[in-house]
Amino acid sequence: MYEEVTGSLMQSYNICKRQVWLMAHQIIPDQEHPYIEMGRLIDDISYDRDRKKLNFENVVIDLVRNDNGNLLVGEVKKSSKAEKSAKMQLLFYLYKLKQNGIVAKGQLFFPEERKKVDVYLTSEAELEIINAMKDITDIMSKDKAPSFEKIPYCKNCGYKEFCLS
Amino acid sequence: MKKPVYIFSDGELHRKDNTLYFEGENGRKFIPVENTSEIMIFGEVNLNKRFLEFISQSEIILHFFNHYGYYVGSFYPREHLNSGYMILKQAENYIDEKKRLYIAQKFVEGAYRNIRQVLKYYQNRGKNLDDIIYAIERLGDLIVGTSDVNELMAIEGNIREYYYKSFDEILGNSDFEFDVRSKRPPKNSLNVLISFGNSLMYTTVLSEVYKTHLDPRIGYLHSTNFRRFTLNLDVSEIFKPIVVDRVIFTVVGKSIIKKDDFDGDAEGLVLKDKAKMAFIEEYEDKLKTTIKHRTLGNNVSYRRLIRLELYKLEKHLMGEEEYQPFVAQW
């Protein structure tokens, strides 16, 4: 059996199931891909003043902040294009925190767009996360990767050359 | 785009905080860490652990060459892309004789087809290569039917023997006669160029392997002994005819390298530094040349094609798609 569900798997889940499988098998995308390099850089330089990386279990949270006495956890993204998948990732963190008895508020940060989006773990969202986790575990345990399917996301994906070679 | 850095002078490699520099007779030269994929060292260079630590952290490979231009070895930083899954698949395909033979046959087939393509190109330009092409094609037909890797290696050796004979006809230059393939040390100028070019190719492929999840110690055609890098030798076979040999035809054909670019000593022939640099320039130019890729739909360089070849191999090992070697269209 493979490791547990992670934030990046949850993020991929809404984009491409094949990507979920590849990531889960540590076949990571081309690290020289311009978007991946850009993402690393944005993650590195944004919110330098107040950011604290938080590690617990198999979760790495980009940013943790005190928001008027409440805990605020944030996820930093390059663009809001894949907002839904970024939201799922953050909801997953909120869910994990809740499992550990920590109630927190979530916020997506898009520094390039100077945009922030609040994210709340509603009971509906919680159900969605639980279902997704089950599904991801299923995908990971498959013998082979889900076959390639061309989607608009492929154009700028770090796996593009791997899938299409 | 990350680029290789070549060092020919003697001197010292240093780490200064988070930068690297080379100190030689002509002063300090900084090496941009972010833009360097590998460092190719031909000169007499000193370095220390601090330097190696930083090189590892920056995921830069060092390739060392001796006075004759032969590959000596590499400082291959600890693997940064680890996939236990991929290593198991790689080993599984090695241990199973049938699976290993299939992959090995594909490498030889790729080499054969690209050799044939090079010969056809010169045949179309009026070179008398009919007999050699015929002989090579007969040998090429035997690849699929081989029953073990040794038999396959023998066929590959025979193909190469015929192929190298064609160099005299292609080059038509009495200063660069093939005679016989000689290594360690090469006995004539043409052999020096072949050895030098192949050494470069091995390191180029190794550098690309480093950026994939494959373990360079597990090869299929060249026997694995788990101590040396072999996968890069396997994949090089496919690209040697269309990259290295074409560079040789260019540098000799255009007289970029001439007879007096070689020095002789007791051990054998040595290519002068100036000529090595000229060869490398052509070689790097060739790797940068792009061709239109059918499934990707955009232009890719030869260097990138090597990476794609490794991706195809990964997909074969994963049981996704049968590996088919790259064959040049011209």
Short mmCIF file of C-alpha atoms in Angstrom, two decimals:
data_model
loop_
_atom_site.label_atom_id
_atom_site.label_comp_id
_atom_site.label_asym_id
_atom_site.label_seq_id
_atom_site.Cartn_x
_atom_site.Cartn_y
_atom_site.Cartn_z
CA MET A 1 0.00 0.00 0.00
CA TYR A 2 1.12 3.53 -0.68
CA GLU A 3 1.34 6.49 1.59
CA GLU A 4 -1.52 8.62 2.66
CA VAL A 5 -3.31 11.28 0.69
CA THR A 6 -1.40 14.55 0.54
CA GLY A 7 -2.33 18.11 -0.31
CA SER A 8 -0.77 17.98 -3.74
CA LEU A 9 -2.63 14.76 -4.55
CA MET A 10 -5.85 16.45 -3.51
CA GLN A 11 -4.99 19.37 -5.76
CA SER A 12 -4.25 17.10 -8.73
CA TYR A 13 -7.39 15.11 -8.14
CA ASN A 14 -9.60 17.78 -9.66
CA ILE A 15 -7.37 18.24 -12.65
CA CYS A 16 -6.09 14.87 -13.81
CA LYS A 17 -6.38 11.40 -12.29
CA ARG A 18 -3.30 10.25 -14.15
CA GLN A 19 -1.31 12.96 -12.41
CA VAL A 20 -2.57 11.68 -9.05
CA TRP A 21 -1.26 8.20 -9.77
CA LEU A 22 2.12 9.43 -11.08
CA MET A 23 2.67 11.72 -8.10
CA ALA A 24 1.68 8.98 -5.68
CA HIS A 25 4.36 6.80 -7.27
CA GLN A 26 6.93 9.59 -6.83
CA ILE A 27 7.15 10.15 -10.55
CA ILE A 28 7.26 13.88 -10.16
CA PRO A 29 6.91 16.31 -13.07
CA ASP A 30 9.81 17.87 -14.96
CA GLN A 31 11.43 20.22 -12.47
CA GLU A 32 12.77 22.45 -15.23
CA HIS A 33 9.27 23.22 -16.49
CA PRO A 34 8.91 27.04 -16.46
CA TYR A 35 5.63 26.97 -14.53
CA ILE A 36 7.03 24.72 -11.88
CA GLU A 37 10.10 26.91 -11.49
CA MET A 38 7.82 29.95 -11.31
CA GLY A 39 5.64 28.30 -8.69
CA ARG A 40 8.69 27.52 -6.58
CA LEU A 41 9.82 31.12 -6.84
CA ILE A 42 6.43 32.65 -5.97
CA ASP A 43 6.16 30.32 -3.03
CA ASP A 44 9.64 31.40 -1.98
CA ILE A 45 9.32 35.15 -2.13
CA SER A 46 5.67 35.91 -1.34
CA TYR A 47 4.47 36.89 2.14
CA ASP A 48 8.00 36.75 3.41
CA ARG A 49 7.19 38.76 6.53
CA ASP A 50 4.51 36.71 8.18
CA ARG A 51 4.76 33.29 6.71
CA LYS A 52 5.52 30.19 8.63
CA LYS A 53 5.57 26.79 7.03
CA LEU A 54 3.71 24.34 9.19
CA ASN A 55 4.47 20.64 9.05
CA PHE A 56 2.26 18.07 10.67
CA GLU A 57 1.67 14.45 9.75
CA ASN A 58 2.02 14.41 5.97
CA VAL A 59 0.77 17.91 5.51
CA VAL A 60 2.78 21.05 4.74
CA ILE A 61 0.85 24.27 5.10
CA ASP A 62 2.19 27.29 3.21
CA LEU A 63 1.18 30.01 5.59
CA VAL A 64 -0.20 30.24 9.12
CA ARG A 65 -1.43 33.51 10.57
CA ASN A 66 -3.29 34.84 13.58
CA ASP A 67 -6.49 36.42 12.36
CA ASN A 68 -8.06 38.30 15.31
CA GLY A 69 -7.49 35.39 17.63
CA ASN A 70 -8.52 32.80 15.08
CA LEU A 71 -6.13 30.53 13.28
CA LEU A 72 -5.84 31.27 9.60
CA VAL A 73 -4.13 28.84 7.25
CA GLY A 74 -3.25 29.89 3.74
CA GLU A 75 -2.25 28.30 0.48
CA VAL A 76 -0.21 30.33 -2.02
CA LYS A 77 -0.88 29.83 -5.72
CA LYS A 78 0.45 31.36 -8.91
CA SER A 79 -2.91 31.86 -10.55
CA SER A 80 -6.59 31.51 -9.77
CA LYS A 81 -7.13 29.54 -12.96
CA ALA A 82 -7.36 26.27 -11.11
CA GLU A 83 -9.14 27.77 -8.13
CA LYS A 84 -11.35 24.76 -7.58
CA SER A 85 -8.40 22.42 -7.17
CA ALA A 86 -6.55 24.88 -4.95
CA LYS A 87 -9.68 25.12 -2.83
CA MET A 88 -9.85 21.35 -2.49
CA GLN A 89 -6.26 21.30 -1.33
CA LEU A 90 -6.94 23.90 1.34
CA LEU A 91 -10.16 22.20 2.43
CA PHE A 92 -8.15 19.04 2.83
CA TYR A 93 -5.78 20.84 5.20
CA LEU A 94 -8.71 22.29 7.14
CA TYR A 95 -10.18 18.81 7.36
CA LYS A 96 -6.89 17.35 8.61
CA LEU A 97 -6.63 20.09 11.22
CA LYS A 98 -10.17 19.45 12.35
CA GLN A 99 -9.37 15.75 12.76
CA ASN A 100 -6.70 16.90 15.18
CA GLY A 101 -9.11 19.12 17.06
CA ILE A 102 -8.00 22.39 15.52
CA VAL A 103 -10.55 24.72 14.04
CA ALA A 104 -9.12 27.07 11.45
CA LYS A 105 -10.17 29.41 8.72
CA GLY A 106 -8.70 29.06 5.24
CA GLN A 107 -7.61 31.58 2.70
CA LEU A 108 -6.26 31.17 -0.81
CA PHE A 109 -3.58 33.67 -1.80
CA PHE A 110 -2.82 34.65 -5.36
CA PRO A 111 0.00 37.17 -4.90
CA GLU A 112 0.42 37.79 -8.63
CA GLU A 113 -3.23 38.75 -8.92
CA ARG A 114 -3.40 40.50 -5.53
CA LYS A 115 -6.37 38.35 -4.76
CA LYS A 116 -7.51 36.42 -1.71
CA VAL A 117 -10.36 33.94 -1.38
CA ASP A 118 -11.86 32.76 1.90
CA VAL A 119 -12.44 29.04 2.26
CA TYR A 120 -14.66 27.43 4.89
CA LEU A 121 -14.98 23.80 5.78
CA THR A 122 -18.73 23.37 5.62
CA SER A 123 -20.28 19.96 6.27
CA GLU A 124 -20.90 19.72 2.54
CA ALA A 125 -17.27 20.45 1.75
CA GLU A 126 -16.20 17.95 4.39
CA LEU A 127 -18.19 15.22 2.70
CA GLU A 128 -16.64 16.14 -0.62
CA ILE A 129 -13.16 15.85 0.87
CA ILE A 130 -13.90 12.48 2.43
CA ASN A 131 -15.18 11.15 -0.88
CA ALA A 132 -12.20 12.53 -2.74
CA MET A 133 -9.81 10.93 -0.25
CA LYS A 134 -11.44 7.57 -0.81
CA ASP A 135 -11.23 8.00 -4.55
CA ILE A 136 -7.58 9.07 -4.43
CA THR A 137 -6.70 6.01 -2.36
CA ASP A 138 -8.40 3.87 -5.00
CA ILE A 139 -6.43 5.50 -7.82
CA MET A 140 -3.14 5.08 -5.94
CA SER A 141 -3.69 1.38 -5.36
CA LYS A 142 -4.22 0.68 -9.07
CA ASP A 143 -1.52 -1.38 -10.71
CA LYS A 144 -1.19 0.99 -13.64
CA ALA A 145 -1.58 4.71 -14.15
CA PRO A 146 -4.92 5.84 -15.59
CA SER A 147 -4.35 6.20 -19.32
CA PHE A 148 -3.55 9.52 -20.88
CA GLU A 149 -6.38 11.80 -21.84
CA LYS A 150 -5.78 15.12 -23.51
CA ILE A 151 -7.32 18.04 -21.61
CA PRO A 152 -6.71 21.80 -21.85
CA TYR A 153 -4.54 21.60 -18.73
CA CYS A 154 -1.98 19.47 -20.62
CA LYS A 155 -0.73 22.54 -22.47
CA ASN A 156 1.12 23.90 -19.45
CA CYS A 157 1.59 20.73 -17.47
CA GLY A 158 4.96 19.53 -16.17
CA TYR A 159 4.02 16.01 -17.27
CA LYS A 160 3.23 17.02 -20.83
CA GLU A 161 6.45 15.66 -22.34
CA PHE A 162 6.24 12.54 -20.24
CA CYS A 163 2.71 11.79 -21.37
CA LEU A 164 3.23 12.72 -25.01
CA SER A 165 6.74 11.41 -25.67
CA MET B 1 17.62 26.91 -20.26
CA LYS B 2 20.38 25.36 -18.19
CA LYS B 3 23.65 24.92 -20.03
CA PRO B 4 26.79 22.86 -19.56
CA VAL B 5 29.95 24.69 -18.56
CA TYR B 6 33.25 23.50 -20.05
CA ILE B 7 36.55 24.03 -18.27
CA PHE B 8 39.77 23.61 -20.22
CA SER B 9 42.22 25.65 -18.18
CA ASP B 10 43.99 24.56 -15.03
CA GLY B 11 42.93 26.05 -11.74
CA GLU B 12 40.67 25.73 -8.74
CA LEU B 13 36.94 25.47 -8.32
CA HIS B 14 35.57 27.31 -5.31
CA ARG B 15 32.38 27.89 -3.47
CA LYS B 16 31.85 31.41 -2.23
CA ASP B 17 28.68 31.59 -0.12
CA ASN B 18 25.99 30.62 -2.57
CA THR B 19 27.97 31.06 -5.74
CA LEU B 20 30.66 29.15 -7.55
CA TYR B 21 33.71 30.43 -9.30
CA PHE B 22 36.70 29.07 -11.14
CA GLU B 23 40.10 30.56 -10.42
CA GLY B 24 42.60 30.06 -13.19
CA GLU B 25 45.58 31.85 -14.72
CA ASN B 26 43.24 34.43 -16.21
CA GLY B 27 41.53 35.35 -12.97
CA ARG B 28 38.16 34.49 -11.52
CA LYS B 29 35.25 33.34 -13.55
CA PHE B 30 31.88 32.94 -11.88
CA ILE B 31 29.64 29.98 -12.64
CA PRO B 32 25.93 30.82 -12.59
CA VAL B 33 24.46 28.03 -10.46
CA GLU B 34 20.90 28.54 -11.61
CA ASN B 35 21.80 28.23 -15.27
CA THR B 36 24.29 25.39 -15.12
CA SER B 37 23.22 21.82 -15.74
CA GLU B 38 26.64 20.20 -15.59
CA ILE B 39 30.32 21.05 -15.51
CA MET B 40 32.63 19.32 -17.98
CA ILE B 41 36.18 19.34 -16.68
CA PHE B 42 39.07 18.87 -19.11
CA GLY B 43 41.77 20.86 -17.34
CA GLU B 44 43.71 20.06 -14.17
CA VAL B 45 41.32 21.25 -11.54
CA ASN B 46 41.40 21.23 -7.75
CA LEU B 47 38.26 21.25 -5.68
CA ASN B 48 37.21 20.61 -2.12
CA LYS B 49 34.33 19.16 -0.14
CA ARG B 50 32.65 22.50 0.42
CA PHE B 51 32.46 22.83 -3.35
CA LEU B 52 31.07 19.31 -3.79
CA GLU B 53 28.45 19.93 -1.10
CA PHE B 54 27.18 22.97 -2.89
CA ILE B 55 27.25 21.21 -6.26
CA SER B 56 25.11 18.42 -4.78
CA GLN B 57 22.68 20.87 -3.32
CA SER B 58 22.41 22.64 -6.67
CA GLU B 59 21.97 19.28 -8.45
CA ILE B 60 24.84 19.89 -10.84
CA ILE B 61 26.83 16.93 -12.17
CA LEU B 62 30.59 17.08 -12.69
CA HIS B 63 32.02 15.11 -15.58
CA PHE B 64 35.76 14.56 -15.70
CA PHE B 65 37.89 13.90 -18.79
CA ASN B 66 41.56 13.01 -18.95
CA HIS B 67 44.37 14.49 -20.97
CA TYR B 68 43.33 12.43 -24.02
CA GLY B 69 39.74 13.57 -23.82
CA TYR B 70 38.43 10.25 -22.51
CA TYR B 71 35.69 10.16 -20.00
CA VAL B 72 37.15 9.51 -16.55
CA GLY B 73 34.03 9.55 -14.41
CA SER B 74 31.37 11.73 -12.90
CA PHE B 75 30.52 13.21 -9.58
CA TYR B 76 26.87 12.22 -9.62
CA PRO B 77 25.15 13.97 -6.71
CA ARG B 78 22.78 11.87 -4.64
CA GLU B 79 19.59 11.16 -6.51
CA HIS B 80 17.09 13.96 -6.12
CA LEU B 81 14.26 12.19 -7.92
CA ASN B 82 13.54 9.04 -6.05
CA SER B 83 10.81 6.68 -7.07
CA GLY B 84 11.10 3.27 -5.47
CA TYR B 85 8.40 2.17 -7.86
CA MET B 86 10.46 3.07 -10.94
CA ILE B 87 13.63 1.40 -9.64
CA LEU B 88 11.71 -1.81 -8.96
CA LYS B 89 10.28 -1.72 -12.47
CA GLN B 90 13.74 -1.10 -13.91
CA ALA B 91 15.14 -4.07 -12.01
CA GLU B 92 12.18 -6.29 -12.86
CA ASN B 93 12.78 -5.63 -16.56
CA TYR B 94 16.46 -6.44 -16.13
CA ILE B 95 16.07 -9.68 -14.18
CA ASP B 96 13.52 -11.16 -16.58
CA GLU B 97 15.71 -12.28 -19.51
CA LYS B 98 12.95 -11.90 -22.06
CA LYS B 99 12.05 -8.41 -20.96
CA ARG B 100 15.69 -7.40 -20.86
CA LEU B 101 16.32 -8.74 -24.35
CA TYR B 102 13.33 -6.85 -25.75
CA ILE B 103 14.65 -3.52 -24.49
CA ALA B 104 18.22 -4.32 -25.58
CA GLN B 105 16.94 -5.21 -29.06
CA LYS B 106 15.14 -1.88 -29.26
CA PHE B 107 18.34 -0.01 -28.47
CA VAL B 108 20.23 -1.89 -31.17
CA GLU B 109 17.35 -1.43 -33.59
CA GLY B 110 17.40 2.32 -32.93
CA ALA B 111 21.16 2.44 -33.46
CA TYR B 112 20.84 0.39 -36.66
CA ARG B 113 18.03 2.47 -38.11
CA ASN B 114 19.83 5.72 -37.42
CA ILE B 115 23.07 4.37 -38.89
CA ARG B 116 21.12 3.37 -41.99
CA GLN B 117 19.58 6.81 -42.18
CA VAL B 118 23.01 8.48 -42.07
CA LEU B 119 24.27 6.17 -44.83
CA LYS B 120 21.18 6.75 -46.99
CA TYR B 121 21.76 10.49 -46.71
CA TYR B 122 25.25 10.17 -48.15
CA GLN B 123 24.12 7.62 -50.73
CA ASN B 124 21.67 10.24 -52.01
CA ARG B 125 24.60 12.60 -52.29
CA GLY B 126 26.37 10.27 -54.67
CA LYS B 127 28.59 8.33 -52.28
CA ASN B 128 29.15 4.73 -53.26
CA LEU B 129 27.66 3.00 -50.23
CA ASP B 130 25.36 0.43 -51.84
CA ASP B 131 27.34 -2.63 -50.70
CA ILE B 132 27.72 -1.40 -47.14
CA ILE B 133 24.05 -0.49 -46.84
CA TYR B 134 23.10 -3.88 -48.22
CA ALA B 135 25.31 -5.69 -45.71
CA ILE B 136 24.02 -3.59 -42.83
CA GLU B 137 20.41 -4.19 -43.79
CA ARG B 138 20.97 -7.97 -43.82
CA LEU B 139 22.43 -7.71 -40.32
CA GLY B 140 19.64 -5.41 -39.22
CA ASP B 141 17.08 -8.06 -40.17
CA LEU B 142 18.67 -10.42 -37.66
CA ILE B 143 18.12 -8.17 -34.62
CA VAL B 144 14.56 -9.32 -33.88
CA GLY B 145 15.50 -12.99 -34.01
CA THR B 146 18.35 -12.87 -31.51
CA SER B 147 17.89 -15.11 -28.51
CA ASP B 148 20.24 -13.49 -26.03
CA VAL B 149 22.06 -10.25 -25.36
CA ASN B 150 25.48 -11.62 -26.35
CA GLU B 151 24.23 -12.64 -29.77
CA LEU B 152 22.64 -9.21 -30.09
CA MET B 153 25.89 -7.49 -29.11
CA ALA B 154 27.72 -9.50 -31.78
CA ILE B 155 25.33 -8.30 -34.47
CA GLU B 156 25.63 -4.77 -33.26
CA GLY B 157 29.41 -5.10 -33.43
CA ASN B 158 29.22 -6.35 -37.02
CA ILE B 159 26.93 -3.52 -38.06
CA ARG B 160 29.31 -1.02 -36.55
CA GLU B 161 32.26 -2.62 -38.32
CA TYR B 162 30.61 -2.17 -41.73
CA TYR B 163 29.43 1.28 -40.76
CA TYR B 164 32.87 2.56 -39.80
CA LYS B 165 34.24 1.27 -43.11
CA SER B 166 31.87 3.70 -44.82
CA PHE B 167 33.59 6.67 -43.13
CA ASP B 168 36.45 6.60 -45.65
CA GLU B 169 33.97 6.86 -48.53
CA ILE B 170 31.92 9.56 -46.80
CA LEU B 171 34.89 11.68 -45.73
CA GLY B 172 37.15 11.07 -48.73
CA ASN B 173 40.03 12.53 -46.77
CA SER B 174 43.28 10.60 -46.58
CA ASP B 175 44.25 12.42 -43.37
CA PHE B 176 41.33 10.76 -41.65
CA GLU B 177 41.43 7.12 -42.65
CA PHE B 178 39.51 4.70 -40.56
CA ASP B 179 41.71 1.58 -40.83
CA VAL B 180 40.45 -0.23 -37.72
CA ARG B 181 38.46 0.87 -34.68
CA SER B 182 41.00 1.39 -31.93
CA LYS B 183 40.39 2.59 -28.40
CA ARG B 184 42.45 3.33 -25.32
CA PRO B 185 44.39 4.82 -26.97
CA PRO B 186 42.93 5.42 -30.43
CA LYS B 187 45.60 4.83 -33.05
CA ASN B 188 44.59 7.39 -35.67
CA SER B 189 42.95 10.78 -35.92
CA LEU B 190 39.52 9.50 -36.91
CA ASN B 191 39.44 7.11 -33.98
CA VAL B 192 40.38 9.97 -31.67
CA LEU B 193 37.39 11.96 -32.89
CA ILE B 194 35.04 8.97 -32.55
CA SER B 195 36.19 8.28 -28.98
CA PHE B 196 36.00 11.92 -28.01
CA GLY B 197 32.53 12.37 -29.47
CA ASN B 198 31.23 9.20 -27.86
CA SER B 199 32.59 10.31 -24.48
CA LEU B 200 30.63 13.54 -24.81
CA MET B 201 27.50 11.63 -25.75
CA TYR B 202 27.75 9.34 -22.71
CA THR B 203 27.91 12.31 -20.38
CA THR B 204 25.08 14.15 -22.12
CA VAL B 205 22.80 11.15 -21.76
CA LEU B 206 23.92 10.61 -18.16
CA SER B 207 23.01 14.21 -17.35
CA GLU B 208 19.55 13.65 -18.82
CA VAL B 209 19.13 10.38 -16.89
CA TYR B 210 19.86 12.36 -13.73
CA LYS B 211 16.74 14.43 -14.43
CA THR B 212 14.51 11.37 -14.67
CA HIS B 213 13.53 8.70 -12.17
CA LEU B 214 15.75 6.10 -13.82
CA ASP B 215 18.80 4.62 -12.17
CA PRO B 216 21.79 4.91 -14.53
CA ARG B 217 23.35 1.76 -13.09
CA ILE B 218 20.69 -0.52 -14.55
CA GLY B 219 21.22 -0.88 -18.29
CA TYR B 220 19.86 -3.54 -20.62
CA LEU B 221 22.22 -3.87 -23.54
CA HIS B 222 25.46 -3.18 -21.73
CA SER B 223 25.72 -5.55 -18.79
CA THR B 224 24.90 -4.12 -15.46
CA ASN B 225 27.28 -4.69 -12.62
CA PHE B 226 25.65 -2.14 -10.36
CA ARG B 227 28.88 -0.21 -9.97
CA ARG B 228 29.15 1.57 -13.28
CA PHE B 229 26.71 3.67 -15.20
CA THR B 230 25.37 1.67 -18.13
CA LEU B 231 21.91 2.93 -19.01
CA ASN B 232 23.47 6.04 -20.55
CA LEU B 233 25.66 3.82 -22.75
CA ASP B 234 22.54 2.00 -23.98
CA VAL B 235 20.63 5.13 -24.87
CA SER B 236 23.73 6.73 -26.43
CA GLU B 237 23.75 4.01 -29.10
CA ILE B 238 20.61 5.53 -30.61
CA PHE B 239 22.01 9.05 -30.76
CA LYS B 240 25.65 8.45 -31.65
CA PRO B 241 25.07 8.12 -35.43
CA ILE B 242 22.82 11.15 -35.73
CA VAL B 243 24.69 13.45 -33.35
CA VAL B 244 28.34 12.44 -32.86
CA ASP B 245 29.04 11.01 -36.30
CA ARG B 246 27.39 13.90 -38.07
CA VAL B 247 29.53 16.28 -36.03
CA ILE B 248 32.61 14.34 -37.13
CA PHE B 249 31.56 14.60 -40.79
CA THR B 250 31.11 18.34 -40.32
CA VAL B 251 34.39 19.11 -38.57
CA VAL B 252 36.43 17.02 -41.00
CA GLY B 253 34.39 17.95 -44.09
CA LYS B 254 34.64 21.66 -43.41
CA SER B 255 38.27 21.37 -42.26
CA ILE B 256 37.38 22.77 -38.85
CA ILE B 257 39.69 20.07 -37.52
CA LYS B 258 42.77 19.22 -39.56
CA LYS B 259 45.63 16.80 -39.41
CA ASP B 260 47.84 19.17 -37.43
CA ASP B 261 45.22 19.50 -34.67
CA PHE B 262 46.58 16.29 -33.17
CA ASP B 263 49.65 15.75 -31.04
CA GLY B 264 51.29 12.39 -30.73
CA ASP B 265 52.97 11.03 -27.64
CA ALA B 266 54.08 7.62 -26.40
CA GLU B 267 50.56 6.70 -25.31
CA GLY B 268 48.81 7.73 -28.48
CA LEU B 269 47.23 10.65 -30.23
CA VAL B 270 45.84 13.67 -28.43
CA LEU B 271 43.45 16.23 -29.81
CA LYS B 272 44.68 19.74 -29.07
CA ASP B 273 42.54 21.86 -26.74
CA LYS B 274 41.66 24.31 -29.50
CA ALA B 275 40.36 21.45 -31.62
CA LYS B 276 38.48 19.93 -28.68
CA MET B 277 36.75 23.27 -28.21
CA ALA B 278 35.88 23.46 -31.89
CA PHE B 279 34.45 19.96 -31.77
CA ILE B 280 32.41 20.79 -28.67
CA GLU B 281 31.04 23.90 -30.32
CA GLU B 282 29.71 21.84 -33.22
CA TYR B 283 28.46 19.20 -30.83
CA GLU B 284 26.56 21.69 -28.66
CA ASP B 285 25.14 23.30 -31.80
CA LYS B 286 23.89 19.92 -32.92
CA LEU B 287 22.22 19.26 -29.57
CA LYS B 288 20.48 22.62 -29.81
CA THR B 289 19.15 21.91 -33.30
CA THR B 290 15.42 21.41 -33.19
CA ILE B 291 13.13 19.18 -35.13
CA LYS B 292 9.36 19.07 -35.23
CA HIS B 293 8.00 16.45 -32.86
CA ARG B 294 4.93 14.65 -34.11
CA THR B 295 3.00 13.93 -30.92
CA LEU B 296 4.16 16.94 -28.91
CA GLY B 297 3.34 19.23 -31.80
CA ASN B 298 6.22 21.62 -31.15
CA ASN B 299 9.91 21.82 -31.95
CA VAL B 300 12.26 19.94 -29.70
CA SER B 301 16.04 19.94 -29.59
CA TYR B 302 18.15 16.82 -29.89
CA ARG B 303 19.06 17.20 -26.23
CA ARG B 304 15.38 17.20 -25.38
CA LEU B 305 14.83 14.18 -27.62
CA ILE B 306 17.21 12.28 -25.36
CA ARG B 307 15.03 13.13 -22.37
CA LEU B 308 11.90 12.09 -24.26
CA GLU B 309 13.62 8.81 -25.07
CA LEU B 310 14.07 8.23 -21.35
CA TYR B 311 10.43 9.09 -20.70
CA LYS B 312 9.41 6.53 -23.31
CA LEU B 313 11.58 3.98 -21.56
CA GLU B 314 9.93 4.82 -18.23
CA LYS B 315 6.52 4.27 -19.77
CA HIS B 316 7.67 0.94 -21.17
CA LEU B 317 8.92 -0.13 -17.73
CA MET B 318 5.59 0.91 -16.24
CA GLY B 319 3.82 -1.35 -18.72
CA GLU B 320 2.06 1.56 -20.39
CA GLU B 321 3.42 1.65 -23.90
CA GLU B 322 5.95 -0.50 -25.71
CA TYR B 323 9.21 1.32 -26.19
CA GLN B 324 10.05 2.26 -29.77
CA PRO B 325 13.39 3.96 -30.35
CA PHE B 326 13.73 7.35 -31.98
CA VAL B 327 14.62 7.12 -35.67
CA ALA B 328 15.70 10.21 -37.56
CA GLN B 329 13.64 11.00 -40.61
CA TRP B 330 16.52 12.18 -42.71
#
